[in-house]
Coordinates of C-alpha atoms and ligand atoms in Angstrom, one line a residue:
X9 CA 0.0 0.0 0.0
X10 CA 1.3 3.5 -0.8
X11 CA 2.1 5.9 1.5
X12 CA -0.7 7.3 3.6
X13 CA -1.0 10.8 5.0
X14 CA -0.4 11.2 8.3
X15 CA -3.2 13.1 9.8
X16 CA -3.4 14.5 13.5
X17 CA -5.9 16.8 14.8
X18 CA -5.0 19.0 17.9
X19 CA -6.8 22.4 19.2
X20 CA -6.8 25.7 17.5
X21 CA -3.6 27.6 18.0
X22 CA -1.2 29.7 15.6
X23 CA -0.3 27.8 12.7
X24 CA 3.3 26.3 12.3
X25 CA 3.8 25.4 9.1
X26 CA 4.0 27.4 6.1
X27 CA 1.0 26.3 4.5
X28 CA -2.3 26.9 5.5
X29 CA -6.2 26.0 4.4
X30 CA -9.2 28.0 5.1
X31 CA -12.6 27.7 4.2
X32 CA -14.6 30.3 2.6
X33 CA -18.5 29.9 1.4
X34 CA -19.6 31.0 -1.8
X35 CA -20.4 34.7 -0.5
X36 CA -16.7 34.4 0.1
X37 CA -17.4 34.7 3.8
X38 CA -14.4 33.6 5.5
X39 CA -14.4 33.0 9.7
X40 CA -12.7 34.8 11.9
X41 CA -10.6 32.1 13.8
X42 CA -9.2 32.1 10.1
X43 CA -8.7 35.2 9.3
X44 CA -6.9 35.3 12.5
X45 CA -4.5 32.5 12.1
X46 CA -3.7 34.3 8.2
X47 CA -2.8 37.1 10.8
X48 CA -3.8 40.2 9.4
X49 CA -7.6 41.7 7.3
X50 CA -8.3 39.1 5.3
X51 CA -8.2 41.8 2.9
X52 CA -5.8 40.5 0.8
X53 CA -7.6 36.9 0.4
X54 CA -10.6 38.8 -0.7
X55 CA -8.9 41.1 -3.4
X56 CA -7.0 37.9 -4.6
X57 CA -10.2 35.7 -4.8
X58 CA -11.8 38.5 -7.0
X59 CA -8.5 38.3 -9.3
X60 CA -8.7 34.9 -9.9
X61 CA -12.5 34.9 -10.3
X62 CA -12.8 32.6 -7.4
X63 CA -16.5 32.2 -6.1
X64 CA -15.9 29.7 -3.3
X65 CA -17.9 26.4 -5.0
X66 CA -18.2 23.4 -3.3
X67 CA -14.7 21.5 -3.4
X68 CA -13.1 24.5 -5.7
X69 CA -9.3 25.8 -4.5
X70 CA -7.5 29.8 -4.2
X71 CA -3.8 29.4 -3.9
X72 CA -2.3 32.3 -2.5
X73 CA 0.9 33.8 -1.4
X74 CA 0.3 35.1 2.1
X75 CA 0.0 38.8 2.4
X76 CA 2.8 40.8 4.1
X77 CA 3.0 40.2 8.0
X78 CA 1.2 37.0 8.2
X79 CA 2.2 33.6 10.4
X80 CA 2.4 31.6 7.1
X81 CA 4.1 31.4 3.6
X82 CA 0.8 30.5 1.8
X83 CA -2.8 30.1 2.4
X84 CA -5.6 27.4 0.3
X85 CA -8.5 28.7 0.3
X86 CA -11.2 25.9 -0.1
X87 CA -14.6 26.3 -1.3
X88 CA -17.7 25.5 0.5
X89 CA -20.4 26.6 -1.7
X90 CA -23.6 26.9 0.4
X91 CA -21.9 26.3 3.9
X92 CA -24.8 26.1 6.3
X93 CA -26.3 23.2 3.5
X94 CA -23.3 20.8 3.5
X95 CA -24.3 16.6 5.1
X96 CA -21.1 14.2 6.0
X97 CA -21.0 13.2 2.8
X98 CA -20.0 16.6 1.5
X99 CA -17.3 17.2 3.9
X100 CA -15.9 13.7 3.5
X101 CA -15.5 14.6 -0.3
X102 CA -14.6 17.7 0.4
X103 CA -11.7 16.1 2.4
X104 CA -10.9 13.8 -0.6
X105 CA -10.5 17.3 -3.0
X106 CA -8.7 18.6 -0.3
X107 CA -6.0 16.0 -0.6
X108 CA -6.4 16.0 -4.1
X109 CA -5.0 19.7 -4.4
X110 CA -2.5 19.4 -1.3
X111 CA -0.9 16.5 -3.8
X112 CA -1.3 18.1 -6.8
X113 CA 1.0 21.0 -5.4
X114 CA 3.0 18.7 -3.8
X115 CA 2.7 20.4 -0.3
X116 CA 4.7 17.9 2.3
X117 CA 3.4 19.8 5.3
X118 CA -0.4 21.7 6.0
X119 CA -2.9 23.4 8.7
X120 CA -6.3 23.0 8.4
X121 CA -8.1 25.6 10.0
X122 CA -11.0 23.8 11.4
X123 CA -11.6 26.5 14.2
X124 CA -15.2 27.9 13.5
X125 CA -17.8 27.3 15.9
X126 CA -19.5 26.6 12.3
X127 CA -18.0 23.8 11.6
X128 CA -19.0 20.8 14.0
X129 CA -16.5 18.3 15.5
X130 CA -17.5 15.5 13.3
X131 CA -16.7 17.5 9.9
X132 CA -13.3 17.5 11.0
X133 CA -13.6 13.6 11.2
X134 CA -15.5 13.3 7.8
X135 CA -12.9 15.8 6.2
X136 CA -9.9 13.7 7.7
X137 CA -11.6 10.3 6.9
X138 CA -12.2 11.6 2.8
X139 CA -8.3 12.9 2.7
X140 CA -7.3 9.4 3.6
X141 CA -10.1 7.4 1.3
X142 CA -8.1 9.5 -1.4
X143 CA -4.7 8.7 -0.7
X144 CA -4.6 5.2 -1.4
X145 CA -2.9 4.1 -4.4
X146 CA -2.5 0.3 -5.4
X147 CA 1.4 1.2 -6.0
X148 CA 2.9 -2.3 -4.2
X149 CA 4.2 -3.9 -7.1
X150 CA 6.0 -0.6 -8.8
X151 CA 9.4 -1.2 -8.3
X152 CA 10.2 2.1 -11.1
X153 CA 9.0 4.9 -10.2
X154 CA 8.6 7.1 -13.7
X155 CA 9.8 11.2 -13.2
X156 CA 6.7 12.0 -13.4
X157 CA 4.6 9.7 -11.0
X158 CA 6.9 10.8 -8.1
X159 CA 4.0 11.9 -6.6
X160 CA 2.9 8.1 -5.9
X161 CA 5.4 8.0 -3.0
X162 CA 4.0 11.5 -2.0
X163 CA 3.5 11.6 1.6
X164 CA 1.7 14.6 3.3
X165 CA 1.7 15.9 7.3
X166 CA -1.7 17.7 7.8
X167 CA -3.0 19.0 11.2
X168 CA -6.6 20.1 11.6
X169 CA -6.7 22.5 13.9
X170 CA -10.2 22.6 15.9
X171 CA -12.5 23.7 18.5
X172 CA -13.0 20.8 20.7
X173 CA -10.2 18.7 20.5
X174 CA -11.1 16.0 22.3
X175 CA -14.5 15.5 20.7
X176 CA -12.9 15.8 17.1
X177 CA -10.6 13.3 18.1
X178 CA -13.1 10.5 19.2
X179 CA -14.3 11.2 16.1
X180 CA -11.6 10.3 13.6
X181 CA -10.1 7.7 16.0
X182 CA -13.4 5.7 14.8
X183 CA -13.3 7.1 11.3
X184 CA -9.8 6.6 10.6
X185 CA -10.8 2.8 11.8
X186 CA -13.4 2.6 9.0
X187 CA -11.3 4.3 6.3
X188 CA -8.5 1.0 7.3
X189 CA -11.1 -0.9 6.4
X190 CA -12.0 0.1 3.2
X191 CA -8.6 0.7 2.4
X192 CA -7.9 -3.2 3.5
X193 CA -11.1 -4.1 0.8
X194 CA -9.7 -2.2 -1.8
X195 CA -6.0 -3.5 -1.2
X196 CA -7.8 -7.3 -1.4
X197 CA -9.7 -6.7 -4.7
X198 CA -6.4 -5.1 -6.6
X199 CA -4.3 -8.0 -5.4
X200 CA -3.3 -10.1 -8.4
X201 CA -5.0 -13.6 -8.0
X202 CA -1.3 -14.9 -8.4
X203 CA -0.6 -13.4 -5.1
X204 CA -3.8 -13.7 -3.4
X205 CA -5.1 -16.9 -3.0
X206 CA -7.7 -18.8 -1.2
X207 CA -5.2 -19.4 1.4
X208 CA -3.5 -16.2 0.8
X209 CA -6.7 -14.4 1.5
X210 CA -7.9 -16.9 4.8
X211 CA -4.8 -15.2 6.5
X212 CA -5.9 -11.8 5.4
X213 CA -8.7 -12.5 7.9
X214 CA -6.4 -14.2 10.5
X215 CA -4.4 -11.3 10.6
X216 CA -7.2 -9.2 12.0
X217 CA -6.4 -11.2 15.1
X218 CA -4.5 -8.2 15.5
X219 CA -7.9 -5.7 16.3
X220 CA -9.0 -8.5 18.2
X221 CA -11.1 -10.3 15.3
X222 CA -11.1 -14.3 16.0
X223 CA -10.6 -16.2 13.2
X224 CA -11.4 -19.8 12.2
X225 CA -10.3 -21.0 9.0
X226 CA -11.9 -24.2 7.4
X227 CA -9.9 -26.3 4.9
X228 CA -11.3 -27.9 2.1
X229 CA -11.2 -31.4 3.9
X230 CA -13.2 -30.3 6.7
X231 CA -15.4 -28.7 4.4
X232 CA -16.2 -31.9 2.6
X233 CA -17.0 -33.5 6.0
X234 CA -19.6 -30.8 6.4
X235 CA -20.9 -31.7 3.1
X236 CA -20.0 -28.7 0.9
X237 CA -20.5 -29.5 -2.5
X238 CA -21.6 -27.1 -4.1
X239 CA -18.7 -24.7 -3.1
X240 CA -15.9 -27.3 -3.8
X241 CA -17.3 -28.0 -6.8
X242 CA -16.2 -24.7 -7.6
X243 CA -13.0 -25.6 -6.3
X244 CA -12.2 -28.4 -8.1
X245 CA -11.1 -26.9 -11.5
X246 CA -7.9 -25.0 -9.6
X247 CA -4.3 -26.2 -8.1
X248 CA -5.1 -23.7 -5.1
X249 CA -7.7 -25.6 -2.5
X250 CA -10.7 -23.7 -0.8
X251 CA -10.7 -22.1 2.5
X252 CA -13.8 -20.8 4.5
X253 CA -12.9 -18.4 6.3
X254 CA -14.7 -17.1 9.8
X255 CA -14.4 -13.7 11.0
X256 CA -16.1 -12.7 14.6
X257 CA -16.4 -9.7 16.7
X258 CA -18.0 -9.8 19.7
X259 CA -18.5 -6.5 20.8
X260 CA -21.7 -6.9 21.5
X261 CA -23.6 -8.3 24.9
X262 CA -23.1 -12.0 25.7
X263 CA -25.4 -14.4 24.7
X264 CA -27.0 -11.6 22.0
X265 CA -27.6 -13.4 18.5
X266 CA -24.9 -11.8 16.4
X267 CA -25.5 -10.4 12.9
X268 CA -24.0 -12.0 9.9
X269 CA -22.1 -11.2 6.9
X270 CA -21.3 -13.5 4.3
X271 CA -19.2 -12.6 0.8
X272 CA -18.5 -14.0 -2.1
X273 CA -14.5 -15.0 -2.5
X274 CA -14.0 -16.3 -6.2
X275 CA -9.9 -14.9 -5.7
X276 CA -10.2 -15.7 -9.9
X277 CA -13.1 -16.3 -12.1
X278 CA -11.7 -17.4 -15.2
X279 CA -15.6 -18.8 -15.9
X280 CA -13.9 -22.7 -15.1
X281 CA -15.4 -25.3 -18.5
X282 CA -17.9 -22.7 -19.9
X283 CA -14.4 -20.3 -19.9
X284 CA -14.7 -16.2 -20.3
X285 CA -13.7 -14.7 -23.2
X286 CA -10.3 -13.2 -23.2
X287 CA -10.8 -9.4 -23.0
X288 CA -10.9 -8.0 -19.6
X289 CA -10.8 -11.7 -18.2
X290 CA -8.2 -10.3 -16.0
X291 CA -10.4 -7.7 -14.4
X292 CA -12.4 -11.1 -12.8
X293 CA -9.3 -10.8 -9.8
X294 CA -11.7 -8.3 -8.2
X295 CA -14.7 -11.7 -8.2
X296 CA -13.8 -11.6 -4.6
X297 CA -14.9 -8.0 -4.0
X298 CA -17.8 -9.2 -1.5
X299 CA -15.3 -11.2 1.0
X300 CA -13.2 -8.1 0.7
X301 CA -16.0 -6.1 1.7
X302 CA -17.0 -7.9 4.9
X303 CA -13.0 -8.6 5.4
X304 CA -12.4 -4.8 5.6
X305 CA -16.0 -4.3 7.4
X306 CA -14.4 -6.5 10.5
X307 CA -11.8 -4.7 9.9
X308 CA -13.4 -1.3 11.0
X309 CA -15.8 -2.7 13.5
X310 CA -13.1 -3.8 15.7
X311 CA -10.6 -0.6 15.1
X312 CA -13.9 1.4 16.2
X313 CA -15.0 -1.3 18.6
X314 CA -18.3 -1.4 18.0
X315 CA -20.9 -2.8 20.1
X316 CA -22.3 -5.6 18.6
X317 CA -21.5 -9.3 17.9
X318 CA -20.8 -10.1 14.2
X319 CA -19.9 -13.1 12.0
X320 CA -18.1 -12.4 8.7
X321 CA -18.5 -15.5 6.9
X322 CA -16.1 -15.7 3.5
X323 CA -16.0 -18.3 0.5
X324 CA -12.5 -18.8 -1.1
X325 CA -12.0 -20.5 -4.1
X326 CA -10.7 -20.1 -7.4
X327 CA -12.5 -20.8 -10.5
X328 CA -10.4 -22.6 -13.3
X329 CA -10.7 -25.3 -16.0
X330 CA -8.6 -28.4 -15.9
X331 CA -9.5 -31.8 -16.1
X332 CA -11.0 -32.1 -12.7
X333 CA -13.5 -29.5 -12.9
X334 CA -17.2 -29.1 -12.5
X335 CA -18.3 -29.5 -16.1
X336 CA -21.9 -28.1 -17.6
X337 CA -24.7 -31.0 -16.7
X338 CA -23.0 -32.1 -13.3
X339 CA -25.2 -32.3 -10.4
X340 CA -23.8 -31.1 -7.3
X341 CA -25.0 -31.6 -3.4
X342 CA -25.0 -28.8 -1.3
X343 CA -24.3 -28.8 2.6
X344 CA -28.2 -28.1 2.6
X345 CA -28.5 -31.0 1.2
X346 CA -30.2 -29.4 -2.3
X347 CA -28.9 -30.4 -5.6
X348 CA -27.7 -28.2 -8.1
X349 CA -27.5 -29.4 -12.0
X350 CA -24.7 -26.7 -13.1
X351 CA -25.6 -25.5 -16.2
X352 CA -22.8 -23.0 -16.7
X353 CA -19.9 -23.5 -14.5
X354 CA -18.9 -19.5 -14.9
X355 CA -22.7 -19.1 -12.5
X356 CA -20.1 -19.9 -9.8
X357 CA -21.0 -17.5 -7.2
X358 CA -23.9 -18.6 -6.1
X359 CA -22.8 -22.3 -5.1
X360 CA -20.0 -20.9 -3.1
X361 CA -22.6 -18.8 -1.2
X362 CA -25.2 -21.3 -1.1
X363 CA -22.9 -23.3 1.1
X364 CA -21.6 -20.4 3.4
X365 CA -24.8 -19.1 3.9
X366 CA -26.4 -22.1 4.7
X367 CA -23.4 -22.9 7.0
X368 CA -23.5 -19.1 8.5
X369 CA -27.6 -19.3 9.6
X370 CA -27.1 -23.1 10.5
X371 CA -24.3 -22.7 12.9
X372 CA -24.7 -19.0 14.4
X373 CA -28.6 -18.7 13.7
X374 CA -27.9 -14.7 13.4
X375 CA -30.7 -12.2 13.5
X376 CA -30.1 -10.8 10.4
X377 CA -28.0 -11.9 7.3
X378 CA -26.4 -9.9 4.6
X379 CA -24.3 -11.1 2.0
X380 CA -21.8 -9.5 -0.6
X381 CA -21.0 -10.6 -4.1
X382 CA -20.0 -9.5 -7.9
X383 CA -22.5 -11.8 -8.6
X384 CA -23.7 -10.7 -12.2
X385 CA -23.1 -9.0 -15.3
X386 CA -26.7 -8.8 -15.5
X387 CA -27.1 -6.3 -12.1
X388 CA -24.1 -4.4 -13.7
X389 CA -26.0 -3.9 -16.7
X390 CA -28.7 -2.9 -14.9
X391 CA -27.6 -0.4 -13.2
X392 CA -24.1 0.5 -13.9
X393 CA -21.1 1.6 -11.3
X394 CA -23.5 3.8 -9.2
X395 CA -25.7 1.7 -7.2
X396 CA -25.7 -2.2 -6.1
X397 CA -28.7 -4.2 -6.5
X398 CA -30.4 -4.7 -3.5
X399 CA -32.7 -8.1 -3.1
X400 CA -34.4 -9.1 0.4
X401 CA -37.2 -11.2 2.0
X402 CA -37.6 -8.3 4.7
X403 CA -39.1 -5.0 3.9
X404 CA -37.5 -3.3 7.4
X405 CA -34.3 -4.6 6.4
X406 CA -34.1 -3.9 2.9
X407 CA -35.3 -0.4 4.0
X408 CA -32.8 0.2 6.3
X409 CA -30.0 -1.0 3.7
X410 CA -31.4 1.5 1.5
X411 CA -31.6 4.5 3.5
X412 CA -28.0 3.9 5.0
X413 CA -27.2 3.4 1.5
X414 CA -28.0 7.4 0.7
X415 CA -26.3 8.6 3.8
X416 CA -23.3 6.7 3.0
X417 CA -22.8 7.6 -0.4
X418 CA -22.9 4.1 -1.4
X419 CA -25.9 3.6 -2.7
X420 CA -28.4 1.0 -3.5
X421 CA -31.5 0.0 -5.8
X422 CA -33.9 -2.4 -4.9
X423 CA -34.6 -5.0 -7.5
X424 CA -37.4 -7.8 -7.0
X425 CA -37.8 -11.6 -5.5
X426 CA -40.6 -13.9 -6.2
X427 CA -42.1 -16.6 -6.7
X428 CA -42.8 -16.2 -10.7
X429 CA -38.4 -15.8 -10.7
X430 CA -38.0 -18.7 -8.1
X431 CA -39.7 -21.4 -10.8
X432 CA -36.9 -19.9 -13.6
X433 CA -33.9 -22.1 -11.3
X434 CA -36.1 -25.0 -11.6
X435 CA -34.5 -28.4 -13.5
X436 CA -36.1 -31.5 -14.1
X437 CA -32.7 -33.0 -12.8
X438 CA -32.2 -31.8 -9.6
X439 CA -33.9 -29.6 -7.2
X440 CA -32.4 -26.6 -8.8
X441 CA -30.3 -25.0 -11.7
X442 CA -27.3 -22.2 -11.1
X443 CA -28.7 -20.4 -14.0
X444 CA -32.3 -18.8 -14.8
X445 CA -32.0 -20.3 -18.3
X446 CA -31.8 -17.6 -20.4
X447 CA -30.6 -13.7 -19.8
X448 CA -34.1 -12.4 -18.5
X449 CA -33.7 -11.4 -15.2
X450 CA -30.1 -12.7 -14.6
X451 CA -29.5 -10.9 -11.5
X452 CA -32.7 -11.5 -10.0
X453 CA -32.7 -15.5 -10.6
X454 CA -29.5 -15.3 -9.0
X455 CA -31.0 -14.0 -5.9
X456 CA -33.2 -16.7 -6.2
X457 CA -31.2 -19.7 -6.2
X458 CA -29.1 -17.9 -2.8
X459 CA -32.7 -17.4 -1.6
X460 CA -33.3 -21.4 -1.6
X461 CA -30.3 -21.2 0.9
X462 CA -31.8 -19.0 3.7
X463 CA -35.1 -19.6 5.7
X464 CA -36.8 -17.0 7.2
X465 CA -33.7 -15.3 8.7
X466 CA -34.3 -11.7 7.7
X467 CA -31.8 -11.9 4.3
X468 CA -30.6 -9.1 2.2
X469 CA -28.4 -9.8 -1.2
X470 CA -26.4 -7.3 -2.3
X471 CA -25.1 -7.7 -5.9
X472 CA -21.9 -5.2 -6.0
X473 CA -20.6 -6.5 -9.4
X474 CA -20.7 -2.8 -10.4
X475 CA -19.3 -1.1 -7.6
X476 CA -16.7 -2.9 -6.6
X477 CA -14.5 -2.8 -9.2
X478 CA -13.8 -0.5 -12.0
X479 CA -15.3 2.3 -10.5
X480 CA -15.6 5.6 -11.7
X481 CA -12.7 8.2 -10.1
X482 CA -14.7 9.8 -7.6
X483 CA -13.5 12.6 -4.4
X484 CA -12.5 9.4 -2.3
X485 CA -11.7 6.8 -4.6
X486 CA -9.2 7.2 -7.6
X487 CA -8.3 3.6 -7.8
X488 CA -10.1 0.8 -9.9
X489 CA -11.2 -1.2 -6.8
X490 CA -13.9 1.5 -4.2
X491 CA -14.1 -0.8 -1.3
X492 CA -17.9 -0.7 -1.9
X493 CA -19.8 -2.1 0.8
X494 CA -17.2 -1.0 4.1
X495 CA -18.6 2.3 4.8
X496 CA -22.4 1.2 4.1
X497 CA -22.3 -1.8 6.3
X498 CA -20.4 0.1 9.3
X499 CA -23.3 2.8 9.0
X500 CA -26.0 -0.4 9.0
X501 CA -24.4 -1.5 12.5
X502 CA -23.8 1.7 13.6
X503 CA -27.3 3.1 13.1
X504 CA -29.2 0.0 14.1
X505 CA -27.5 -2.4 15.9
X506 CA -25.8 -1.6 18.5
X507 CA -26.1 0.0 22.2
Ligands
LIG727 N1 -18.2 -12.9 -11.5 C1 -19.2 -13.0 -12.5 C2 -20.1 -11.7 -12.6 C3 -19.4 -10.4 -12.9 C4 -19.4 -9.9 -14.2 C5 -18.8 -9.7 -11.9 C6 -18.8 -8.7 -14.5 C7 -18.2 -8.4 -12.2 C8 -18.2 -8.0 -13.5 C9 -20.1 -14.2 -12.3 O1 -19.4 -15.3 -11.7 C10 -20.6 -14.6 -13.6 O2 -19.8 -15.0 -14.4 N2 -21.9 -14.5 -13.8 C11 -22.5 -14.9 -15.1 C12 -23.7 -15.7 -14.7 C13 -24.3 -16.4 -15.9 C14 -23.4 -17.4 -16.5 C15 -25.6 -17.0 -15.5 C16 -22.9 -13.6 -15.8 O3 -23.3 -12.7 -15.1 O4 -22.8 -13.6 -17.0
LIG728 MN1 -18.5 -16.5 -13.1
LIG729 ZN1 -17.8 -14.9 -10.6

């Protein structure tokens, strides 16, 4: 992982570094506590904001040379549009253009001044917590740097300088926790599948053991014992064997039913028999986006210790053809004890979560289950990089997923269930088919065959085939891999489930 910033947050005092950033809104009002630590009118901001035509928009920049007499070399002036409108969400991107212009000038060393009685103690958290979302470069395996990418190792000191120190700093202590998280997701999903393996990846999740995370690790023998077909069936077509890996935090009270997340871990789907076509075959390293989701969502539930007892459940395998693999018209037996025919061994998602979430609500009967995959082309069709598809047999859930989904930024769409989809995984062969037999509805008869897995646990599906992975450059995320599904889930917990 590249460099990250190293950010500190400490009470308003005079700055000490030659650079500093102040906000102004978009009537160019500027706060006092600002104006003071410029030293001096603010007079000379204001006559060169007019020069350089700068109206104080949302997330735009003024670089100026301090005027005569003033504690600093040079002062940022960063737009906040319409100041008394801005949520979270704006000063967490607003914290991500922030270190977007700080690196694009190459400034080693910066004050933020965060002072204004304005400007509540949890913006300073959201600003900190967006500066570090947009650090992260994937970088590890650059061992050249080019003249002109010397901003790759660029490593930047900032300081927000605040009101209420203490309270700011609770704050980013369990934001900077989060961002590790999604940082950790996006670090699993840009791994090359060379690298990260099924048992690669299983230690990933062992190493959390660090935060306190417990971690069991099932091999591929003792997953045969438990009857998991379906999922090493998957397995079979690759050198590299299977590993279940599970994740728990128990922050919660004792004895409380935990909640559970389960993701998709396919560490390469080269499609196995019914084999991809070659062109952007190797973006399918990112088919484990949804383990690397609830990975990096342990991850930042134990660095902000939350209060709640969760299960992160992942399925690792890799998907290849050889001469042992799962071939079109096999009939598989889940650990459910459901058959699958496989019509199309590249529909390999869904028996590796069949398995793990049958094993997840048969072993730790959880409240609530949510799982994570880049299940289908068909749910990125639908509805691009912006939103994941949403499917769930509970209203209050699904609601809930949705609405945390708009405060998060990372948003959701619902997309149906039912009984008219359910008959389209139907075989005369076996109990069920891992395809709906044609295109219609791809993403939703995927839900279906995953909801044949789960009994009347409330169950939410989240498809994240589009956000994921090749992601559109965004405030926070400039990399290929978003770390979708981190910051929505920790808001999920947060918001409902614990205390
Ligand atoms: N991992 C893919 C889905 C995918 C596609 C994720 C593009 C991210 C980007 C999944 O295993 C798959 O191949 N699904 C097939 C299912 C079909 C054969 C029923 C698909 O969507 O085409
Ligand atoms: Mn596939
Ligand atoms: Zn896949």
């Amino acid at each position: 992982m590249a460099t990250l910033p190293l950010i500190q947050i400490k009470a308003f005092s005079k700055p000490s570094v030659p650079t500093l950033v102040i906000f102004a809104d978009d009537e160019l009002k500027i706060d006092g506590e600002a104006i003071a630590a410029v030293g001096g009118s603010g007079e000379a901001i204001e006559k060169a904001a007019s020069i350089a035509d700068f109206k104080g928009k949302k997330s735009s920049f003024l670089d100026v040379i301090a005027p005569a007499g003033a504690d600093v070399d040079r002062v940022i002036v960063a737009g906040l549009g319409k100041a008394s409108e801005l949520n979270e969400q704006d000063w967490l991107k607003l914290g991500g253009a922030l270190f977007g212009k700080l690196k694009s000038l190459n400034i080693e060393a910066a004050e933020v001044c965060m002072a204004a009685p304005a400007i509540a103690d949890k913006h300073a958290a959201y600003l900190a917590q967006g500066m570090l979302l947009r650090s992260y470069v994937f970088d590890d395996f650059k061992t050249k740097k080019a003249d002109d990418e010397k901003s790759e190792s660029y490593a930047l000191n900032v300081t927000l300088k605040v009101g209420d120190e203490a309270s700011s700093a609770a704050a980013w202590k369990e934001y900077e926790g989060v961002a590790g998280g999604v940082l950790l997701a996006r670090e699993l999903v840009n791994l090359p599948p060379n690298v990260l393996g099924p048992v690669e990846f299983a230690q990933k999740a062992v190493d959390l053991g660090a935060l306190g995370v417990e971690t069991e690790v099932l091999t591929a023998e003792q997953m045969e014992t438990l009857g998991m077909g379906a999922l090493l069936g998957v397995a079979r077509g690759s050198r590299r064997p299977a590993r279940l890996a599970i994740m728990k935090w128990n922050g919660g009270k004792e004895g409380e039913a935990p909640i559970a997340f389960v993701g998709k871990g396919v560490v390469f789907d080269s499609g196995g028999i019914s084999i991809k076509p070659g062109a952007g075959m190797d973006e399918m390293k990112g088919d484990m986006g949804g383990a690397a989701a609830v990975t990096g969502l342990m991850h930042a539930l134990a660095a902000r210790k939350a209060k709640a007892n969760v299960i992160g459940v992942i399925g690792l395998v890799e998907n290849m053809p050889d001469g042992d693999a799962i071939r079109p018209g096999d009939i598989l037996t889940s650990m459910s004890g459901q058959t699958v025919e496989v019509l199309n061994t590249d529909a390999e998602g869904r028996l590796v979560l069949g398995d793990a979430l049958w094993y997840t609500q048969d072993r730790f009967k959880p409240s609530i289950m949510i799982n994570l995959a880049t299940l289908t082309g068909a749910c990125l069709i639908a509805l691009g990089n912006h939103r994941a598809g949403l499917f769930s047999n509970n209203d209050e859930l699904a609601q809930k997923l949705f609405e945390v989904g708009e405060t998060s930024g990372e948003k959701l769409w619902r997309l149906p269930l039912g009984d008219e989809y359910d008959k389209m995984v139907d075989t005369p062969n076996a109990d069920m088919r891992n395809t709906g037999g044609s295109r219609l509805a791809g993403a939703t008869t995927a839900a279906q065959f995953l909801q044949r897995y789960v009994n009347d646990t409330p169950w939410a599906h989240l498809d994240i085939a589009g956000t994921a992975m090749g992601s559109p450059k965004t405030e926070i995320s400039q990399g290929w891999a978003s770390g979708y599904g981190v910051r929505l889930l920790n808001e999920l917990v947060k918001s409902h489930y614990e205390g």
